[in-house]
Short mmCIF file of C-alpha atoms and ligand atoms in Angstrom, two decimals:
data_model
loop_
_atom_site.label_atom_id
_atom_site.label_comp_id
_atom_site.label_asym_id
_atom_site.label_seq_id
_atom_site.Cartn_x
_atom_site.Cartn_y
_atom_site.Cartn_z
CA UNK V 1 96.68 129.10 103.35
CA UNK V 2 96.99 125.37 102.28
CA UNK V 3 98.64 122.79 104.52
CA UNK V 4 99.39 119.54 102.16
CA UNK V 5 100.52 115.90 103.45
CA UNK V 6 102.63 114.28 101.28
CA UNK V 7 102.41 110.70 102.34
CA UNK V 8 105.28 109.56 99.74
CA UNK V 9 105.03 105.50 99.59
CA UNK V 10 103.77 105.30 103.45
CA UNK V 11 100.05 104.68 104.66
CA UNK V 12 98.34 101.31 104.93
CA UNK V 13 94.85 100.19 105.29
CA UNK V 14 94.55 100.23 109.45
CA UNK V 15 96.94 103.23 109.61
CA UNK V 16 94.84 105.20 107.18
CA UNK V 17 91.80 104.42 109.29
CA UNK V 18 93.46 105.76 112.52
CA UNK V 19 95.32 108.71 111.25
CA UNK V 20 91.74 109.72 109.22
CA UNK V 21 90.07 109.50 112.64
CA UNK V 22 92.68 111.48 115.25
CA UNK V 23 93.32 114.15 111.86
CA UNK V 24 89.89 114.37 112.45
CA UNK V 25 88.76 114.13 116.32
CA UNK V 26 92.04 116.78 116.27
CA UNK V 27 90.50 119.43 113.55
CA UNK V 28 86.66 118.96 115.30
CA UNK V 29 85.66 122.89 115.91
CA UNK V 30 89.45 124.28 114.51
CA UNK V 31 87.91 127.00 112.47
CA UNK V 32 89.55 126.37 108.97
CA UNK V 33 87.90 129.09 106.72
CA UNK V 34 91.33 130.55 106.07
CA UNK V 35 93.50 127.50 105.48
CA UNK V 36 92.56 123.95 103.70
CA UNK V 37 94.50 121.05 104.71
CA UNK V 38 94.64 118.55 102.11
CA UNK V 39 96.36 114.93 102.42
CA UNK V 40 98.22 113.05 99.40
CA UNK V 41 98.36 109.28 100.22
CA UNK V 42 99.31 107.04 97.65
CA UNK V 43 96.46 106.80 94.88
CA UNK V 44 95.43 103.49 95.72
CA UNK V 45 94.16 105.04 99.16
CA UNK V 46 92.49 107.76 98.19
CA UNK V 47 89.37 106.22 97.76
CA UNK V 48 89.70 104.54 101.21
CA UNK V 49 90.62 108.24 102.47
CA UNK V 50 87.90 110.22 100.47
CA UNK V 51 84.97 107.63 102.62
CA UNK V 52 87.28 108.00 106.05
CA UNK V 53 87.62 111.72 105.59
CA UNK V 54 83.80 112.53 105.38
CA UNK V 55 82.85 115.21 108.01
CA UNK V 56 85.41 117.47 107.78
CA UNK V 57 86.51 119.98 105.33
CA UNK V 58 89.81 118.00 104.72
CA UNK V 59 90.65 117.58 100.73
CA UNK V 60 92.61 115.18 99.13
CA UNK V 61 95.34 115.61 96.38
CA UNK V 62 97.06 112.87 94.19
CA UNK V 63 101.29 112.83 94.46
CA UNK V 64 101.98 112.32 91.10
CA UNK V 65 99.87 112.23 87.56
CA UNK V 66 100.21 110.68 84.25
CA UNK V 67 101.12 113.35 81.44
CA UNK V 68 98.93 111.12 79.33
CA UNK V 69 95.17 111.08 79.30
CA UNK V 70 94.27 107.39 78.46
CA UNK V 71 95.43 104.59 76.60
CA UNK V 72 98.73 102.00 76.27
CA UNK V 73 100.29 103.44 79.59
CA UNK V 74 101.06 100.75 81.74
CA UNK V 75 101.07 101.90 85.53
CA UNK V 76 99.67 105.38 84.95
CA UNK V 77 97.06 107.47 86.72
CA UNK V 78 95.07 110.41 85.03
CA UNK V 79 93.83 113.45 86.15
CA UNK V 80 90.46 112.53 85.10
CA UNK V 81 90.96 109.33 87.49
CA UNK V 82 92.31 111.42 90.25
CA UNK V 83 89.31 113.47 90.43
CA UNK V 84 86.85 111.12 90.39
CA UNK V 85 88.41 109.32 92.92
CA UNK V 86 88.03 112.88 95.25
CA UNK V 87 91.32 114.72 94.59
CA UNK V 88 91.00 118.76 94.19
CA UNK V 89 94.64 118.31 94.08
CA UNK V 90 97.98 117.26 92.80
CA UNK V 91 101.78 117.35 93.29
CA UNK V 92 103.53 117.92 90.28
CA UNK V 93 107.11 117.30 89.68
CA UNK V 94 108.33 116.93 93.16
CA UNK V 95 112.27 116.84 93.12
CA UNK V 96 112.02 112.69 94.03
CA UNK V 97 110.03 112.21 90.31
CA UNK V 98 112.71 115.18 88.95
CA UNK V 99 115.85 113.31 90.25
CA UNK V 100 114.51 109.49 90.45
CA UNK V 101 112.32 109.53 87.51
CA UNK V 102 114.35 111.75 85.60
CA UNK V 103 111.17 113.94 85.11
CA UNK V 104 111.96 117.38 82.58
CA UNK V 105 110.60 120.56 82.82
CA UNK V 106 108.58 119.97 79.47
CA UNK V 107 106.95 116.78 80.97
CA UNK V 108 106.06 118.18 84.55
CA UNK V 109 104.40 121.46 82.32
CA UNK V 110 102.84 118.64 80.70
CA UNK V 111 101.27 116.95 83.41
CA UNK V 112 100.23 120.33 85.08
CA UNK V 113 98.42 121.07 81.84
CA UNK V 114 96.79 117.70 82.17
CA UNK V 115 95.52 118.05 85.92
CA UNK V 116 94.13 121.91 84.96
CA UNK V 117 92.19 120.05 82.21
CA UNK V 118 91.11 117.46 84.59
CA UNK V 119 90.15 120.13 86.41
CA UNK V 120 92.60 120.10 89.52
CA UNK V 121 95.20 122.15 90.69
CA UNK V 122 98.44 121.07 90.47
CA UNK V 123 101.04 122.36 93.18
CA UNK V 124 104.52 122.72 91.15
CA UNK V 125 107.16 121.66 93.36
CA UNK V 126 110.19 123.58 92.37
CA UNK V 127 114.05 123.63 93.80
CA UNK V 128 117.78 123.79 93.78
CA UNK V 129 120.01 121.12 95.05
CA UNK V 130 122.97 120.99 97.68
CA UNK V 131 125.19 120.98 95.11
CA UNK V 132 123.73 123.62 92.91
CA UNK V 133 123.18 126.59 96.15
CA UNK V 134 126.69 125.92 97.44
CA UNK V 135 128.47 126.86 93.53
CA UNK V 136 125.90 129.89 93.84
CA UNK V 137 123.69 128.06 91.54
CA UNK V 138 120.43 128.34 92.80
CA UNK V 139 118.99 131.48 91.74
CA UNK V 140 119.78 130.01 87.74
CA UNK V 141 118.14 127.11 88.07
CA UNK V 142 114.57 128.34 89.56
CA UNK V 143 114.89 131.20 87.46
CA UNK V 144 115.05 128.41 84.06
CA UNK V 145 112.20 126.22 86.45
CA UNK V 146 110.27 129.31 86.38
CA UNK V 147 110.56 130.04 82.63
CA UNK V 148 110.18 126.82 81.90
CA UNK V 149 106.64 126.95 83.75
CA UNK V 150 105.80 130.35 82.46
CA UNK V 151 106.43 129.49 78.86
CA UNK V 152 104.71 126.56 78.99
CA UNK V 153 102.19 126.97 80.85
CA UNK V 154 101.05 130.68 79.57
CA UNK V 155 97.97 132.02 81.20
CA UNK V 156 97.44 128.95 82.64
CA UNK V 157 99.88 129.56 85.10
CA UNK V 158 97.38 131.36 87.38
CA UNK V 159 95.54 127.78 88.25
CA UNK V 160 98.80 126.48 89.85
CA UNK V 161 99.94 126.59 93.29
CA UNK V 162 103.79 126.71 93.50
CA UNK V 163 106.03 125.07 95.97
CA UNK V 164 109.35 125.61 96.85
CA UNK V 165 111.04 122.89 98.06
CA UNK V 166 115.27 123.26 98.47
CA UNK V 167 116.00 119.79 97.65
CA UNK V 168 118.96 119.88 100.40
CA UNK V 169 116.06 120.66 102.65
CA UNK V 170 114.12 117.32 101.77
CA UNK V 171 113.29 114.59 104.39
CA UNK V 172 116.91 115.68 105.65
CA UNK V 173 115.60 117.58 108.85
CA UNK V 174 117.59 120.23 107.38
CA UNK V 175 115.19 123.37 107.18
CA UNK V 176 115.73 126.26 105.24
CA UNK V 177 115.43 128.95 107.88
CA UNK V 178 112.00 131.59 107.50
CA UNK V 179 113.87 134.25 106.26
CA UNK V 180 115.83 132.18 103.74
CA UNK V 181 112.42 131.00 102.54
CA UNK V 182 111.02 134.42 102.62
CA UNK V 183 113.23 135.58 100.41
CA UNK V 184 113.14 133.00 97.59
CA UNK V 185 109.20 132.81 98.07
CA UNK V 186 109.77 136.79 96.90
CA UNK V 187 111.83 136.07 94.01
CA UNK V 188 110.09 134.13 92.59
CA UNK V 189 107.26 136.33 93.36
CA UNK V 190 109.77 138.47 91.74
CA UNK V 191 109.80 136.63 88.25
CA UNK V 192 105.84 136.40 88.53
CA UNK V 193 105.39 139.48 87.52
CA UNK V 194 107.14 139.11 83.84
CA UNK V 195 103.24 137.52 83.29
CA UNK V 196 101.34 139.84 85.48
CA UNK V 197 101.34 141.60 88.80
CA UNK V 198 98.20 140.18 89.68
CA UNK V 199 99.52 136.88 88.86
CA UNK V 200 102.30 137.36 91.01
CA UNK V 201 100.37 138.51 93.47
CA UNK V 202 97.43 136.23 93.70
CA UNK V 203 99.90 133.17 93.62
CA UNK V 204 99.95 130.74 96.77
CA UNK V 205 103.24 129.82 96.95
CA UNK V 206 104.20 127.39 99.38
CA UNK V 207 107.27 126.58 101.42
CA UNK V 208 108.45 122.50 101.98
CA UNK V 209 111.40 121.02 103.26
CA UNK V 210 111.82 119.14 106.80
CA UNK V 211 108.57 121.38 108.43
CA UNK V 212 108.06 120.53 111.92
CA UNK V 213 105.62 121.67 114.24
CA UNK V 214 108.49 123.48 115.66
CA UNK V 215 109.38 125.65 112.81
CA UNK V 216 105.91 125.46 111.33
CA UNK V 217 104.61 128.98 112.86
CA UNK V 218 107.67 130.96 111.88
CA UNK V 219 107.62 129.58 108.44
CA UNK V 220 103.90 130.82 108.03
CA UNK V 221 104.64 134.39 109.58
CA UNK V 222 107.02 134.91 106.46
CA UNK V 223 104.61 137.57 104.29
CA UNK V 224 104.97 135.64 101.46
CA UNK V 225 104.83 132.30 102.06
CA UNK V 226 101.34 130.86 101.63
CA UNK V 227 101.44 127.20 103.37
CA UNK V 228 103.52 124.30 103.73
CA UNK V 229 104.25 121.14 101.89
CA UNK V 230 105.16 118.29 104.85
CA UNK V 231 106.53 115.46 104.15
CA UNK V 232 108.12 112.98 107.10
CA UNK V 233 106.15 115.25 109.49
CA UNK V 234 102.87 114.62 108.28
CA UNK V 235 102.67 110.84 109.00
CA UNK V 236 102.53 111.28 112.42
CA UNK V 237 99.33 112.58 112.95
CA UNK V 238 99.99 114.77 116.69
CA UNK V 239 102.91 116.54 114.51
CA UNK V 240 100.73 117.09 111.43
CA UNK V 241 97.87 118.46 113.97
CA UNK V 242 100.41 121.30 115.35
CA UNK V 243 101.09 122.29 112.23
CA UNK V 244 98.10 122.49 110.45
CA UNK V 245 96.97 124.44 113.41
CA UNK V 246 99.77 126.78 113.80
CA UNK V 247 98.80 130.30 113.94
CA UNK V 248 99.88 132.52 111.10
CA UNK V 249 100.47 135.44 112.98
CA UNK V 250 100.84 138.89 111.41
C1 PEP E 1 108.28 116.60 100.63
O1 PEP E 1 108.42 115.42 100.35
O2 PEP E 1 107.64 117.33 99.87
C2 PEP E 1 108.90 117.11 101.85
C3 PEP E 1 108.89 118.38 102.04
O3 PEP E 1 109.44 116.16 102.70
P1 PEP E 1 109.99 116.43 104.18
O4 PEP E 1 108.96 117.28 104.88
O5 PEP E 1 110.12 115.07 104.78
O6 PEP E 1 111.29 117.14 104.04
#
């Protein structure tokens, strides 16, 4: 089960230090063989994060990659760059780069390509808008997300993780409820198996979308969700605690 912090443009130098220590004092003797919590602050902190976050089995991802590998691209980060700086990790076209950025399907396949190269996994952040689940939309456009990932990717598709993330859901504190989750997470389980059915099985797919501590547990009892993707929640470090220890009960 993977529990990922997506920081977003938040974190500074003395809040880094104190969240890295009570993240933690909090995890000291939580026994995490079955999940891996893994923190994406902005790039320019991860090496500040990979020193803080030293004695525990905490991992770091990157938020965002270049679909480039080197050369004229003013601003960019690499995968190469991200893992030497200590990611295992990476988001890859979260709905703010999709909508803000105007970030395509071909690009984000792109950059998911690059980070398996670089040899990290990217987590594929997938999802419908408002606008497109209230005209009944929403099943069309995962389903031409999915294709668009299965196509391009190919085999490669096993090294991903996938998260869905309902845009409507996003830093609104509007929560898709467990069993609406559940059953997208199985759809596109669903459309998994057009590559394989181990694929489809093996695949950690991950729910995010306003996850609180308070929802946290149900989300996780859902059979096939495999983790959670937390944004606002995850900056405040008692919140983040609760749910990276919430109890996936069975
Ligand atoms: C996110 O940014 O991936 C996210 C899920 O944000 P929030 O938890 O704030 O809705």
């Amino acid at each position: 089960m993977l529990i990922i912090a997506n920081w977003k443009l938040n974190g500074n130098w003395s809040f880094n230090e104190e969240y890295a220590s009570a993240l933690s004092n909090g995890l000291r003797g939580v026994d995490l063989t079955s999940r891996q919590i893994i923190i994406c602050p902005p790039s320019i902190y991860l090496q500040q994060m990979n020193g803080l976050l030293v004695d525990q089995e905490i991992y770091l991802g990157g938020q965002d990659l270049s679909d480039e590998t080197a050369g004229a691209f003013t601003g960019e980060i690499s995968g190469v760059m991200l893992k030497e700086f200590g990611c295992r990790y990476v988001l890859v076209g979260h709905s703010e780069r999709r909508l803000k950025y105007q970030e395509s399907n071909e690009l984000i396949v792109k950059k998911a390509l690059n980070a398996i190269a670089a040899g990290l996994k990217p987590v594929v952040c997938i999802g419908e808008t408002q606008e497109q689940r209230q005209s009944l939309q929403a099943e069309k456009v995962l389903s031409e997300q999915m294709t668009a990932l299965i196509d391009g990717l190919g085999q490669q598709i096993e090294q991903i993780v996938l998260a869905y993330e309902p845009i409507w859901a996003i830093g609104t504190g509007q929560t898709a409820s467990a069993l609406q989750a559940q059953e997208v997470h199985a759809l596109l389980r669903g459309m998994l198996e057009k590559v394989s059915p181990l694929v489809a099985q093996n695949m950690q797919i991950i729910y995010g979308g306003s996850v609180k501590a308070e929802n946290a547990e149900e989300l996780l009892r859902m059979s096939d969700i495999d983790g959670l993707l937390v944004g606002g929640a995850s900056l405040v470090v008692a919140e983040f605690l609760s749910i990276c220890t919430a109890n996936r009960a069975t």
